[in-house]
Coordinates of C-alpha atoms in Angstrom, one line a residue:
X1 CA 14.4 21.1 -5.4
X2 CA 12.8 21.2 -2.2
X3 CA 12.4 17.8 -1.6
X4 CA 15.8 16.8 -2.2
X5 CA 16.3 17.5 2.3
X6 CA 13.0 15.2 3.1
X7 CA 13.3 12.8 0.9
X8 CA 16.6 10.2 0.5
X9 CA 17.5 8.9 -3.2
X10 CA 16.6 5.8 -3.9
X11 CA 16.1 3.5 -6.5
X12 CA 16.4 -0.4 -7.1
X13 CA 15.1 -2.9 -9.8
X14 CA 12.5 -5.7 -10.6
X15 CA 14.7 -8.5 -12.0
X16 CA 12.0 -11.1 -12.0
X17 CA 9.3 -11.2 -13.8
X18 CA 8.3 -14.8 -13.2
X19 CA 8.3 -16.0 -9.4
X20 CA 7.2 -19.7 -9.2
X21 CA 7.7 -20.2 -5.5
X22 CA 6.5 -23.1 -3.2
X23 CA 3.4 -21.9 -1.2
X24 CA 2.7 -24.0 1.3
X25 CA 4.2 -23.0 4.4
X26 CA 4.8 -24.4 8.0
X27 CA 5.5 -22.0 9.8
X28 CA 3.6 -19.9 12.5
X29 CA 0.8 -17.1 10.4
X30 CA 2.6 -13.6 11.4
X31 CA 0.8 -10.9 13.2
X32 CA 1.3 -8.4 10.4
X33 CA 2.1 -7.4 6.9
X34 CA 5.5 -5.4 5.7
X35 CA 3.9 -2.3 4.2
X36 CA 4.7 -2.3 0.5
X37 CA 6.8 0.7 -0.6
X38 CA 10.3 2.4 -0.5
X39 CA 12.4 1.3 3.3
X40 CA 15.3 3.1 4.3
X41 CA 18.3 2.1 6.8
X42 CA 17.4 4.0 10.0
X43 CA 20.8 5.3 10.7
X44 CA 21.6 6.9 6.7
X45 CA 18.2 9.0 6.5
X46 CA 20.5 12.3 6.5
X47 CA 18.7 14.4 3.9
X48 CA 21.1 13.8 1.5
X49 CA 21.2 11.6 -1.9
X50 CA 21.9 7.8 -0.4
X51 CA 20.8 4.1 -0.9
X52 CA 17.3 2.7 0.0
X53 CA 15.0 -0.1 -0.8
X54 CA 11.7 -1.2 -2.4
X55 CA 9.8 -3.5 -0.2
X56 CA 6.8 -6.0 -1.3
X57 CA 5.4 -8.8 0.7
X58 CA 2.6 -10.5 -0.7
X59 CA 1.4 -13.8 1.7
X60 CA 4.8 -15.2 2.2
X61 CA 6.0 -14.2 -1.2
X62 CA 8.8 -11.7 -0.3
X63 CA 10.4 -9.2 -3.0
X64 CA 12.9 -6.5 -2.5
X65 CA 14.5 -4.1 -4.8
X66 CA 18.2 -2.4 -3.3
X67 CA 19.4 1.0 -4.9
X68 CA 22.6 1.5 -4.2
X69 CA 26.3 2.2 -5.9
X70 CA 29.3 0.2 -6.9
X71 CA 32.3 0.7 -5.8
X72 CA 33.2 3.4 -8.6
X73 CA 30.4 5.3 -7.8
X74 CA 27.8 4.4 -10.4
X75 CA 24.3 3.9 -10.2
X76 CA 22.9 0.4 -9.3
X77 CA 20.6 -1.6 -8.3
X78 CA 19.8 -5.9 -7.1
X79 CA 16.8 -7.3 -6.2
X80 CA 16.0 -10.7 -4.0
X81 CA 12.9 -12.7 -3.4
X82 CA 12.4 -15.4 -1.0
X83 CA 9.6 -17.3 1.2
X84 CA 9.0 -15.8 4.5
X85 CA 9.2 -17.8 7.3
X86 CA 7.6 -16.5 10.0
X87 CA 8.9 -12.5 10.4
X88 CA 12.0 -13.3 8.7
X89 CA 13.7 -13.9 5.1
X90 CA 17.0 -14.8 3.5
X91 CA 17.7 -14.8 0.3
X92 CA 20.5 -14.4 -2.3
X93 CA 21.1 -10.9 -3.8
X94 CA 20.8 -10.8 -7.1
X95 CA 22.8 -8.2 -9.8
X96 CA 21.5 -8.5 -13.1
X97 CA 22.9 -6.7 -16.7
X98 CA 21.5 -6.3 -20.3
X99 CA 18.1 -5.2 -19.8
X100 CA 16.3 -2.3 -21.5
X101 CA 17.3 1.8 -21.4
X102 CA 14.8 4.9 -21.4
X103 CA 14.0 5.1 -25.0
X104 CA 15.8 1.7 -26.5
X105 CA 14.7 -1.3 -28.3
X106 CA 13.3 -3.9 -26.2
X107 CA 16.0 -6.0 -24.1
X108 CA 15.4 -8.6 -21.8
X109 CA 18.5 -9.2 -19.1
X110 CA 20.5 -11.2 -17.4
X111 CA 21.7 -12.7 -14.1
X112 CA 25.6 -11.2 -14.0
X113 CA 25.8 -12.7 -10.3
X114 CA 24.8 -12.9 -6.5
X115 CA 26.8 -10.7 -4.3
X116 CA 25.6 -13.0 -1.1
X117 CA 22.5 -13.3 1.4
X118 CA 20.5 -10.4 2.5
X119 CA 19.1 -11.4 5.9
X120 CA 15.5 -9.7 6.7
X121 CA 13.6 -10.2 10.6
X122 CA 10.3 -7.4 11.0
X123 CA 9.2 -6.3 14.2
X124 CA 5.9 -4.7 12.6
X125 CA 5.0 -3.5 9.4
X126 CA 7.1 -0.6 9.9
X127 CA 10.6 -1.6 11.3
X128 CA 12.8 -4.4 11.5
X129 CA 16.4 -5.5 10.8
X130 CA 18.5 -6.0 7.5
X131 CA 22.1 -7.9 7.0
X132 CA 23.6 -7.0 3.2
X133 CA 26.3 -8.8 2.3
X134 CA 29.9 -7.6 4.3
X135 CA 27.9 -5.4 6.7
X136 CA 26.0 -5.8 10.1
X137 CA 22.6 -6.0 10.3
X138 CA 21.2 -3.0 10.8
X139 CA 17.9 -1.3 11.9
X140 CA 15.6 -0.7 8.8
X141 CA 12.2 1.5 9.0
X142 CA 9.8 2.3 6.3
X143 CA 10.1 5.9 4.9
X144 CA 7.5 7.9 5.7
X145 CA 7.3 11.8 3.9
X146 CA 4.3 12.5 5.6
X147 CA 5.5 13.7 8.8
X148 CA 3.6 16.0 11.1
X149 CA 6.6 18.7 10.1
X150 CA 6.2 18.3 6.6
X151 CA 4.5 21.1 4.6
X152 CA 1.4 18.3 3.5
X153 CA 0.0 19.3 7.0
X154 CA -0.1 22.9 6.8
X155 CA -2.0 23.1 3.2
X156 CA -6.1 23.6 3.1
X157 CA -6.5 20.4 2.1
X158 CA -5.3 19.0 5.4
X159 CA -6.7 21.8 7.4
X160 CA -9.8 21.2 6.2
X161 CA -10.4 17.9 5.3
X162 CA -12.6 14.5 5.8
X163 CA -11.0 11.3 6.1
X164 CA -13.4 8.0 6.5
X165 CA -12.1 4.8 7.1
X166 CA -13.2 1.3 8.2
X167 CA -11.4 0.6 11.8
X168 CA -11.4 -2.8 13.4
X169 CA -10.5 -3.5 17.3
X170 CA -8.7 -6.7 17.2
X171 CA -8.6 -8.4 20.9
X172 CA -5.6 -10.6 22.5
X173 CA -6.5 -13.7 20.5
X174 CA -6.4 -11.4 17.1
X175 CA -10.0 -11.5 16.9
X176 CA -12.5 -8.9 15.5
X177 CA -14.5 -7.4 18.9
X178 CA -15.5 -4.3 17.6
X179 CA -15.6 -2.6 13.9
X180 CA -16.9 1.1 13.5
X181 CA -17.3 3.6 10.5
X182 CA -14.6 6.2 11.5
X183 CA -14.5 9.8 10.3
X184 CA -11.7 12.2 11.2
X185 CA -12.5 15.4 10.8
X186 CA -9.7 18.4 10.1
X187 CA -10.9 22.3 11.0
X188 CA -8.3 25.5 10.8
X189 CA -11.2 27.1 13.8
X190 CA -12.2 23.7 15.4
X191 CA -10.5 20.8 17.0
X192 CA -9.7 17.6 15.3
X193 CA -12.3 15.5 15.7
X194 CA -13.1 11.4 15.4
X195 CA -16.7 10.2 15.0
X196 CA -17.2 6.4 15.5
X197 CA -20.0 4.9 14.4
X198 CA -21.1 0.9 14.9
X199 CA -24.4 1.4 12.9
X200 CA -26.4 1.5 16.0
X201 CA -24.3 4.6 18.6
X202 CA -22.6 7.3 17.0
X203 CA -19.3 8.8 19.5
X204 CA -17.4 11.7 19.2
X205 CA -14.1 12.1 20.5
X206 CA -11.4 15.2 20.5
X207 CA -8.1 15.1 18.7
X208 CA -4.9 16.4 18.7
X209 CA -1.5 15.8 16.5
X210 CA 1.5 14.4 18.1
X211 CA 5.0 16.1 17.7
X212 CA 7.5 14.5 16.8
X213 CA 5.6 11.5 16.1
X214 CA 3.3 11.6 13.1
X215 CA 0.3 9.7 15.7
X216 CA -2.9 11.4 16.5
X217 CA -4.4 10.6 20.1
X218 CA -8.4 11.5 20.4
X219 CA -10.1 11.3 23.8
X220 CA -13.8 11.0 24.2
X221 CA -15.3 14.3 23.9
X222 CA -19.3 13.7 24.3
X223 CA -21.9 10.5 25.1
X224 CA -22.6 8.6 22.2
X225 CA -26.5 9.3 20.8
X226 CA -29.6 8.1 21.6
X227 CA -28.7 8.2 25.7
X228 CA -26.6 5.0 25.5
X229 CA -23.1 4.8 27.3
X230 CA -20.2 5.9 24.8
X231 CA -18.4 2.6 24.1
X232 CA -14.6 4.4 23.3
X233 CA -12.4 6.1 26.0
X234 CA -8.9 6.7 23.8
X235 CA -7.5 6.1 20.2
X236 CA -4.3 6.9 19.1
X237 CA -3.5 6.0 15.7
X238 CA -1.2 6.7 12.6
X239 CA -2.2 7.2 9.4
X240 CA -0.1 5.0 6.7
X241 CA -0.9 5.6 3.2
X242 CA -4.0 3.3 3.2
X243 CA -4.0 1.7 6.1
X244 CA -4.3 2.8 9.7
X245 CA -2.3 1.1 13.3
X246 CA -2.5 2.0 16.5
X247 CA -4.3 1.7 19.8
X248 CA -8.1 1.8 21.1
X249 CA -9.3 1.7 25.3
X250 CA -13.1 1.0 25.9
X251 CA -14.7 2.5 28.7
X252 CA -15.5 -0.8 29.7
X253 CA -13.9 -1.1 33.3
X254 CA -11.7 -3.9 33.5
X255 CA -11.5 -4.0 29.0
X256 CA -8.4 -4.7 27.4
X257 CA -7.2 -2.0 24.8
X258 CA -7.7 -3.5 21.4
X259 CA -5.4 -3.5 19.1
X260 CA -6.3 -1.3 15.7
X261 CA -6.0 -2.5 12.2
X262 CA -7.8 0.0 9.8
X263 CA -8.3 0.9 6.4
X264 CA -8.4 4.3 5.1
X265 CA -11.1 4.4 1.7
X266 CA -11.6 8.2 1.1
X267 CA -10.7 11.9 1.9
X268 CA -12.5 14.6 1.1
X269 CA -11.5 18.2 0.6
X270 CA -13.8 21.3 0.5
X271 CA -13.5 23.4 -2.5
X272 CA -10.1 22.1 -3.5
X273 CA -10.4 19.0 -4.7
X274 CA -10.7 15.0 -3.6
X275 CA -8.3 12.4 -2.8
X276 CA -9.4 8.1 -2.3
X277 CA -6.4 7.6 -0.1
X278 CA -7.5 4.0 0.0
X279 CA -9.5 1.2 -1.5
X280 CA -11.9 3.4 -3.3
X281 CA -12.7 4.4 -7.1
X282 CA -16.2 5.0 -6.8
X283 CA -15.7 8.4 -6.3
X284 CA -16.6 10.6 -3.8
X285 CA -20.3 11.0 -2.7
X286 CA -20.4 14.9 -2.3
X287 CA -22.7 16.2 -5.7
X288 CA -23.3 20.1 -6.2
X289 CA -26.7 20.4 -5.3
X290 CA -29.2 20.9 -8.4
X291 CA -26.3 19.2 -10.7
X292 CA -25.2 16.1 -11.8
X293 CA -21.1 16.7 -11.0
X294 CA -18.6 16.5 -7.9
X295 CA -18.6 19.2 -5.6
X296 CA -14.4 18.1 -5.6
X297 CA -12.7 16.1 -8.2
X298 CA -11.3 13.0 -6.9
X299 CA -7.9 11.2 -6.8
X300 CA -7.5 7.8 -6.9
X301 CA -4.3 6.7 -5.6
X302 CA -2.9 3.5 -6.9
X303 CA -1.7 0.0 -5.2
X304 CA 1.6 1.2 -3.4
X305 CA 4.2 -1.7 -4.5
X306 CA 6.1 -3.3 -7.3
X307 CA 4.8 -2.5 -11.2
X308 CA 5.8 -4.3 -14.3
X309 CA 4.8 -2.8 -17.4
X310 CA 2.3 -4.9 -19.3
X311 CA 4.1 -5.4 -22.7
X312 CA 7.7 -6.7 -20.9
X313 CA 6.3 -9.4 -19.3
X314 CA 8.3 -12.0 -21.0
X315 CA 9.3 -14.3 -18.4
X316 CA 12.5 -12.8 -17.9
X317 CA 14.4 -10.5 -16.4
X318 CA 13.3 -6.9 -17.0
X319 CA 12.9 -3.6 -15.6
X320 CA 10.4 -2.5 -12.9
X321 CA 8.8 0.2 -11.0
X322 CA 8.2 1.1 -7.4
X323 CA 5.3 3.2 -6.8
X324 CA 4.6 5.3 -3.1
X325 CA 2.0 7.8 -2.6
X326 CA 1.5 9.1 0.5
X327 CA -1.0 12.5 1.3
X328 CA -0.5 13.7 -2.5
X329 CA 3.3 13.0 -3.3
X330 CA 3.9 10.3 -5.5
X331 CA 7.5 8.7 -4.9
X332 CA 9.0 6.4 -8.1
X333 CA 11.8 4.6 -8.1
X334 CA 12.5 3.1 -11.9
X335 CA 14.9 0.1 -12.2
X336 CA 16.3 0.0 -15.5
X337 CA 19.8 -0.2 -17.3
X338 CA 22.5 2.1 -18.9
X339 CA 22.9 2.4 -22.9
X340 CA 26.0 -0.2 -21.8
X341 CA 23.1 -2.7 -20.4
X342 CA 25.0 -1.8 -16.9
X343 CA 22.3 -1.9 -14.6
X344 CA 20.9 2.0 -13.0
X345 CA 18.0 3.2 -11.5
X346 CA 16.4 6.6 -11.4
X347 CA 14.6 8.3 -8.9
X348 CA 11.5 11.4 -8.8
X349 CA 9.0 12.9 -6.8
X350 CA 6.3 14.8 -7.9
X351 CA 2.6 16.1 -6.6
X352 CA -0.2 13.2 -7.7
X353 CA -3.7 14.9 -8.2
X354 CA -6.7 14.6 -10.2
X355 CA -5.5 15.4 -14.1
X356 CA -6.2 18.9 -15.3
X357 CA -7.5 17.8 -18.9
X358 CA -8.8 14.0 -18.4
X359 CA -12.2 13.0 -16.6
X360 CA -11.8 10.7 -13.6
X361 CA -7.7 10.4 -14.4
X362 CA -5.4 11.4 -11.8
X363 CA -1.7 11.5 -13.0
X364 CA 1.8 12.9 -11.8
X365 CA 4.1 14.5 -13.7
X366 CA 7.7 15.4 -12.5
X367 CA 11.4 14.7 -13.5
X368 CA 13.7 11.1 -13.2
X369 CA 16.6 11.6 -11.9
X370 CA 20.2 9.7 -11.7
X371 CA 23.2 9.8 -9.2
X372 CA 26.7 8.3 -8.3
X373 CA 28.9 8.4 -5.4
X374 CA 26.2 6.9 -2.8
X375 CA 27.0 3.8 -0.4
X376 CA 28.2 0.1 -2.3
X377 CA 27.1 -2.8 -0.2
X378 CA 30.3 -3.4 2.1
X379 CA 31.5 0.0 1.5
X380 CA 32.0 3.0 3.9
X381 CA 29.0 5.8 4.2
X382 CA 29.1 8.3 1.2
X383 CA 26.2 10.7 0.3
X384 CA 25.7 10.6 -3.8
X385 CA 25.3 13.8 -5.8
X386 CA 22.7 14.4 -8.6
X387 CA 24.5 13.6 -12.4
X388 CA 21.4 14.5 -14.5
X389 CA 17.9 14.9 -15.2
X390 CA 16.8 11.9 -17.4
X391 CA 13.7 13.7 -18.8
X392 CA 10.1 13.5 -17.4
X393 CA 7.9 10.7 -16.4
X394 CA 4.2 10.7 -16.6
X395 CA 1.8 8.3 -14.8
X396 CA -2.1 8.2 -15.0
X397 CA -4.5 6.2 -12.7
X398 CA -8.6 5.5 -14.1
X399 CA -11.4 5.9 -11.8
X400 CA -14.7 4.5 -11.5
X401 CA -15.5 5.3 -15.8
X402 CA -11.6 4.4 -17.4
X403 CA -10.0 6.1 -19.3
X404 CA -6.9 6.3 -21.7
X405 CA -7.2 3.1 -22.3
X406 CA -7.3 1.7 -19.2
X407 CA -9.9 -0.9 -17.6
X408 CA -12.1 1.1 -14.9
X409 CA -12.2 1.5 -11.7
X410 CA -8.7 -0.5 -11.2
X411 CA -6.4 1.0 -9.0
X412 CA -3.4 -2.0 -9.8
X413 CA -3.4 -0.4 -13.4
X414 CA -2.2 3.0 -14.7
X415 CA -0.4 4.1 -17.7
X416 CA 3.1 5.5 -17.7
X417 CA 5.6 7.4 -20.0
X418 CA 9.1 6.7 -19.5
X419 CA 11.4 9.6 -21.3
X420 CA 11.9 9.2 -24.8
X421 CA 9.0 6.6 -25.0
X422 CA 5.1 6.2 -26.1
X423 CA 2.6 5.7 -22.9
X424 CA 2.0 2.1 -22.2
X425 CA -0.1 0.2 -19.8
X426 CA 1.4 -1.1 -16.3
X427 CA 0.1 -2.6 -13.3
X428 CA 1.0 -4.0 -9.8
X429 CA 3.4 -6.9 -10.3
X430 CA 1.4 -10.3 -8.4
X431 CA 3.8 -12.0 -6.4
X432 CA 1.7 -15.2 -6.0
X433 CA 0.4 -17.5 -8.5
X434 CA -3.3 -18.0 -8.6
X435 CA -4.7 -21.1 -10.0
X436 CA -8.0 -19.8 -10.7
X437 CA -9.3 -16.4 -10.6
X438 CA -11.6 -17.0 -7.5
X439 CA -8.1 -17.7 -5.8
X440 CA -8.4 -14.3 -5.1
X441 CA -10.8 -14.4 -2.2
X442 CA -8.7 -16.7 -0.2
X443 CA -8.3 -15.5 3.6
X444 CA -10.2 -14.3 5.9
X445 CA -12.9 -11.3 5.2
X446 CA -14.7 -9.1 7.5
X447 CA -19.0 -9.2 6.2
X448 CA -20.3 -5.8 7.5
X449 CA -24.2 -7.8 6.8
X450 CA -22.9 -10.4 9.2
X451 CA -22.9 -10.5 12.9
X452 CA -22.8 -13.3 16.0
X453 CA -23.8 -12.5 19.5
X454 CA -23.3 -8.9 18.9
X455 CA -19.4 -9.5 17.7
X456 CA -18.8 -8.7 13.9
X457 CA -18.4 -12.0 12.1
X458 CA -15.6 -12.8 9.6
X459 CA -15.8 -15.4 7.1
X460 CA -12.5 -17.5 6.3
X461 CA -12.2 -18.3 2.9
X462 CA -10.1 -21.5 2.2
X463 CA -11.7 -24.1 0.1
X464 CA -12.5 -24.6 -3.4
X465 CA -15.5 -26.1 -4.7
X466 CA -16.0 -25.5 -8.8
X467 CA -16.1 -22.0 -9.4
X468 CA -16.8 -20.8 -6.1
X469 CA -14.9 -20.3 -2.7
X470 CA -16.5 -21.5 0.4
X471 CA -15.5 -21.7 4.0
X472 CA -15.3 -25.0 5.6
X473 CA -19.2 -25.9 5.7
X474 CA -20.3 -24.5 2.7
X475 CA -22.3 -21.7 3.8
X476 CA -20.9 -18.9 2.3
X477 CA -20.1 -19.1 -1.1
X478 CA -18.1 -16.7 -3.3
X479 CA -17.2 -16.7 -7.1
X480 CA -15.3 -13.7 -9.3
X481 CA -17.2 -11.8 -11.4
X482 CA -15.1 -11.8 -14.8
X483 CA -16.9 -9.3 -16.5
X484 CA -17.1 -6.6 -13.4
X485 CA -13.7 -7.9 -12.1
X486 CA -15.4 -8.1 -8.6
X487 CA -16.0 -11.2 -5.8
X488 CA -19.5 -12.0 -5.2
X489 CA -20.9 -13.8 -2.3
X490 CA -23.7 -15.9 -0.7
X491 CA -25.0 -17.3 2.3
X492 CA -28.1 -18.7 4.0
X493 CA -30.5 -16.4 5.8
X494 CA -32.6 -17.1 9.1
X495 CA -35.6 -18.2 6.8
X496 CA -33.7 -21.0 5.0
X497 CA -33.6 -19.0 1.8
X498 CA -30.0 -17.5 0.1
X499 CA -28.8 -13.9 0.8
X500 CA -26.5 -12.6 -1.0
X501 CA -24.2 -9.6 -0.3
X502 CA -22.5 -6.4 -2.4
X503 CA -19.7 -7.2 -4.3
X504 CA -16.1 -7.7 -2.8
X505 CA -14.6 -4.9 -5.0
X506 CA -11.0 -5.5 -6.0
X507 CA -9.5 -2.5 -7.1
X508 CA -6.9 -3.5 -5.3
X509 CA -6.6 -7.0 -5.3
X510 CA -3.4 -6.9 -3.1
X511 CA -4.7 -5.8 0.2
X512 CA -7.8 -4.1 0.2
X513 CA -11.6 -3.6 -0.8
X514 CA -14.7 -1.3 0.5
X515 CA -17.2 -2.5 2.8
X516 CA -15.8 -6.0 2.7
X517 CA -12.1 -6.4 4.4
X518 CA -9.7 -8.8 3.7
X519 CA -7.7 -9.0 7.5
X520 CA -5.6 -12.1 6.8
X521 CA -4.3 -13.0 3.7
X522 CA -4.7 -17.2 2.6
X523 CA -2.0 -18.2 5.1
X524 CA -3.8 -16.9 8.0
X525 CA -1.4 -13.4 7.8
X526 CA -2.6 -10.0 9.3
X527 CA -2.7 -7.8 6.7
X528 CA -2.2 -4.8 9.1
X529 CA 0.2 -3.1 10.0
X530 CA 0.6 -5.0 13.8
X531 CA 2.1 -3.0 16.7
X532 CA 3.5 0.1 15.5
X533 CA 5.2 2.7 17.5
X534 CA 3.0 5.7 18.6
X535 CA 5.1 8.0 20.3

C-alpha cells in the first residue's frame, strides 16, 4: 500500500477507563498544549513498520498510549497517565492483559505489571523529549502526514481550495492584541493568497509554500480597504489539523511580532466536495443558487485524541482508540488484545470523506492491520513486518442534522465497526472529571461582541455561582444548555440592560468552538500550539 513509506506503524492502548486524578495544581500555567494524536521518536521515522505513540493532554491530565513489541517480536502495547507539571510528566508504564479481541465476548482486563517510568519534557506542542524504561531520552516530534511533499498537496482540492480560520496575535505578556477572520485562498493559475479581516480593514497578502518545511510565509501584497494603512507586514504559519502556529510582524515601526495561535473551522472545495477541518458542523455556507442544497458536501472531521467506545465503559481496564485526521487521511491506531487476552494493537489508514450513501455522515473505511518484529522498550532498533490484515474498520462522524444514531452536530461522537462486530457508538475519552456540566466553560474565552480600548477582550471563566459560570465580578455569566448541548452567555450592556451573546458551541468540547475561543484551558494553559518551528 502506498502509505506503508509515509506513514510509520503504530499502535498502543487505552488501559484506563476511569482516571480520578488530583486537579489542583501548583505549578507555573504552560505556554502551550501537546497536540493530541499519534508522536513518533524523531530518529526511527524510516518509512518502515516501527513503534510510536498516542498522545492526549487534557489541562494537566496527561495520557499516553505506546505501540511497541516484546522481546519475541509480538505485538504490544502500555499506556501511562500522570499530572503534568509544568512541561513535564512522569509516570509509571503500565502493561495490561485479559481484555477484549475483534469479535469476542465482552472482557474487561487487567494490570499484568509496570515495566518502569516514562519521563516526558515538551518544548511546544509539537516536539519534546521521551525516557522509556532502559533507554535514553530521546527526541520525540508529533507525526505529521501532511507534508508539503505528500500527494494531499497536489490534488484539486488543495489546488483549489478555501480555508477560513479564526487567528489571534498573542503579545509578550500572552495577551490577545489583535484577532482577524483569516481566509487562505489556494489557485492552480493564481498565487496563494491570505485575506485578513478585523471587522473594520480588510488586507491581502501573497503566499507561497515552504520546502522542506510544511510552513507557508505571506507578505503583504496590497493596502487594506477603505484608504486606511494595512495593519500586517508578514505571516508565516503551519497548518496542524485544526489548529494553526506560527509568526505575525505589524507594520507598526518599532511593533513586536506577535506570536500566532489559530483555529482552523472550515475548508471549502469547488466542485469536489467540503471538508470542516476544525470546530465546525454547521456545514458549509456555499448553496447552489435557486436550490435549497450544498454546492459541496461537507466533511466533518472528528476530535483528534483518545476514544472509548460507549458500551465498555465499565470502570476498568478496556480497549481504546486513537483517532488522527489530517487533510483527508484518517490514521487509527486500535488497542485491543489477542484471542490469548495478550495484549496487541492494530494499525490503518484510509481516505475520511463525506459518506457516499448517508446525509451529513462522513465515514472512513480501510483495513486494520497487525505486525511483529518492531523495537521492545530496551531493545535494539528493528523494523516490524506486516503478519495479516484483521478485516475492515468503519467509522462514521454526524453533522449539523445526526444521523445513524448519533446525537447532532457532535464531533466527540461517531460510530465504529470493529471486524467481526455490529456498529456501536464511541466518543472522545474525557480526561478530566467535571463536577457539573457548566464545568465545561472553565478558562479563558475570546467574545468576538466584546472589545476594550480597541484590544479584543477575553473573558476568564473560573467561578461557580448555581448553574452558571461567571468571572470574578459577576458580569458575564454563562450556563450549558442541556438540551442543545451548547454554552450560553450574558453580560451587561452600556445601557444597564443584559446582552446576551450566540452560543459557545461545543462540538468539540476538548479544545475548540466557532466564534467563541477557548485560549487557556481552566488552569490558565494555552491551548495552542506555542512556538513551533517554521523553517
Amino acid at each position: 500500500m502506498a502509505h506503508q513509506t509515509r506513514i510509520p506503524k503504530l499502535a498502543s492502548i487505552l488501559a484506563v477507563s476511569a482516571l480520578g486524578l488530583s486537579l489542583s495544581p501548583s505549578w507555573a500555567a504552560r505556554s502551550f498544549t501537546p497536540q493530541a494524536g499519534t508522536w513518533v521518536i524523531s530518529d526511527e521515522v524510516d518509512g518502515k513498520p516501527g513503534r510510536g505513540f498516542a498522545i492526549d493532554v487534557q489541562g494537566n491530565t496527561f495520557f499516553m498510549q505506546v505501540f511497541g513489541y516484546e522481546k519475541n517480536g509480538d505485538a504490544t502495547f502500555y499506556a501511562a497517565t500522570g499530572q503534568m507539571e509544568g512541561d513535564t510528566v512522569t509516570a509509571p508504564l503500565l502493561r495490561y492483559q485479559g481484555g477484549r479481541s475483534f469479535g469476542s465476548e465482552p472482557r474487561d482486563a487487567q494490570e499484568d505489571k509496570s515495566i518502569g517510568d516514562v519521563k516526558l519534557s515538551f518544548r511546544n506542542g509539537l516536539q519534546g523529549t521521551m525516557q522509556l524504561p532502559g533507554e535514553p531520552a530521546k527526541d520525540i516530534e508529533r507525526f505529521i502526514f501532511t507534508a508539503p511533499d505528500a500527494a494531499y498537496y497536489q490534488t484539486e482540492q488543495w489546488k483549489t481550495s478555501s480555508r477560513m480560520a479564526r487567528w489571534f496575535g498573542l503579545n509578550a505578556q500572552g495577551q490577545v492584541e489583535k484577532s482577524w477572520f483569516a481566509m487562505l485562498k489556494t489557485s492552480p493559475t493564481e498565487p496563494m493568497r491570505l485575506t485578513l479581516s478585523d471587522g473594520q480593514t480588510s488586507e491581502t497578502l501573497e503566499c507561497s509554500l515552504t520546502t522542506p518545511s510544511d510552513s507557508i510565509r505571506c507578505v503583504a501584497a496590497n493596502a487594506a480597504d477603505a484608504g486606511q494603512a494595512p495593519v500586517v507586514k508578514e505571516a508565516q504559519f503551519r497548518l496542524l489539523g485544526a489548529q494553526v502556529a506560527g509568526a505575525v510582524s505589524l507594520q507598526a515601526e518599532g511593533a513586536a511580532p506577535l506570536q500566532l495561535l489559530g483555529i482552523n473551522t472550515r475548508a471549502d472545495y469547488p466542485y469536489s466536495g467540503g471538508v470542516i477541518v476544525g470546530c465546525c458542523a454547521n456545514g458549509l455556507e456555499s448553496f447552489m443558487p435557486g436550490t435549497f442544497g450544498y454546492a459541496q458536501r461537507p466533511a466533518y472531521q472528528p476530535s483528534n485524541g483518545t476514544w472509548v467506545m460507549d458500551d465498555e465503559l465499565t470502570g476498568k481496564p478496556g480497549r481504546g482508540v486513537s483517532l488522527d485526521v489530517q487533510g483527508g487521511k484518517m490514521v487509527m491506531q486500535v488497542f485491543a488484545y489477542r484471542a490469548d487476552g495478550q495484549p496487541t494493537f492494530a494499525m490503518g489508514v484510509g481516505d475520511f470523506a463525506p459518506d457516499p450513501e448517508l446525509r451529513d455522515v462522513s465515514s472512513a473505511r480501510f483495513s486494520l492491520q497487525q505486525y511483529r518484529g518492531g523495537r521492545s522498550v530496551g531493545g535494539a532498533a528493528s523494523s516490524g513486518e506486516l503478519v495479516r490484515d484483521e478485516g475492515e474498520v468503519m467509522v462514521q462522524v454526524s453533522g449539523r442534522t445526526g444521523g445513524y444514531g448519533m446525537p447532532a452536530g457532535s464531533l466527540a461522537e461517531a460510530m465504529v465497526q470493529f471486524p467481526g462486530e455490529s456498529a456501536k457508538r464511541m466518543r472522545r475519552l474525557p480526561l478530566q472529571p467535571w463536577q457539573t456540566l457548566e464545568d465545561q466553560l472553565f478558562g479563558e474565552w475570546y467574545f468576538p461582541g466584546l472589545s476594550y480600548a480597541g484590544r479584543p477582550l477575553t473573558v476568564t471563566l473560573n467561578r461557580r455561582e448555581g448553574e452558571f459560570v461567571t468571572n470574578d465580578d459577576g458580569s458575564v455569566r454563562c450556563q450549558f444548555n442541556t438540551q442543545m448541548l451548547r454554552g450560553e452567555c450574558q453580560w451587561p450592556t452600556a445601557t444597564g440592560t443584559s446582552g446576551s451573546s450566540g452560543p459557545i458551541e461545543l462540538q468539540d468540547a476538548f479544545a475548540l468552538s466557532n466564534s467563541y475561543v477557548r485560549l487557556r484551558d481552566r488552569y490558565g494553559n494555552l491551548v495552542g500550539l506555542g512556538q513551533v518551528p517554521l523553517n
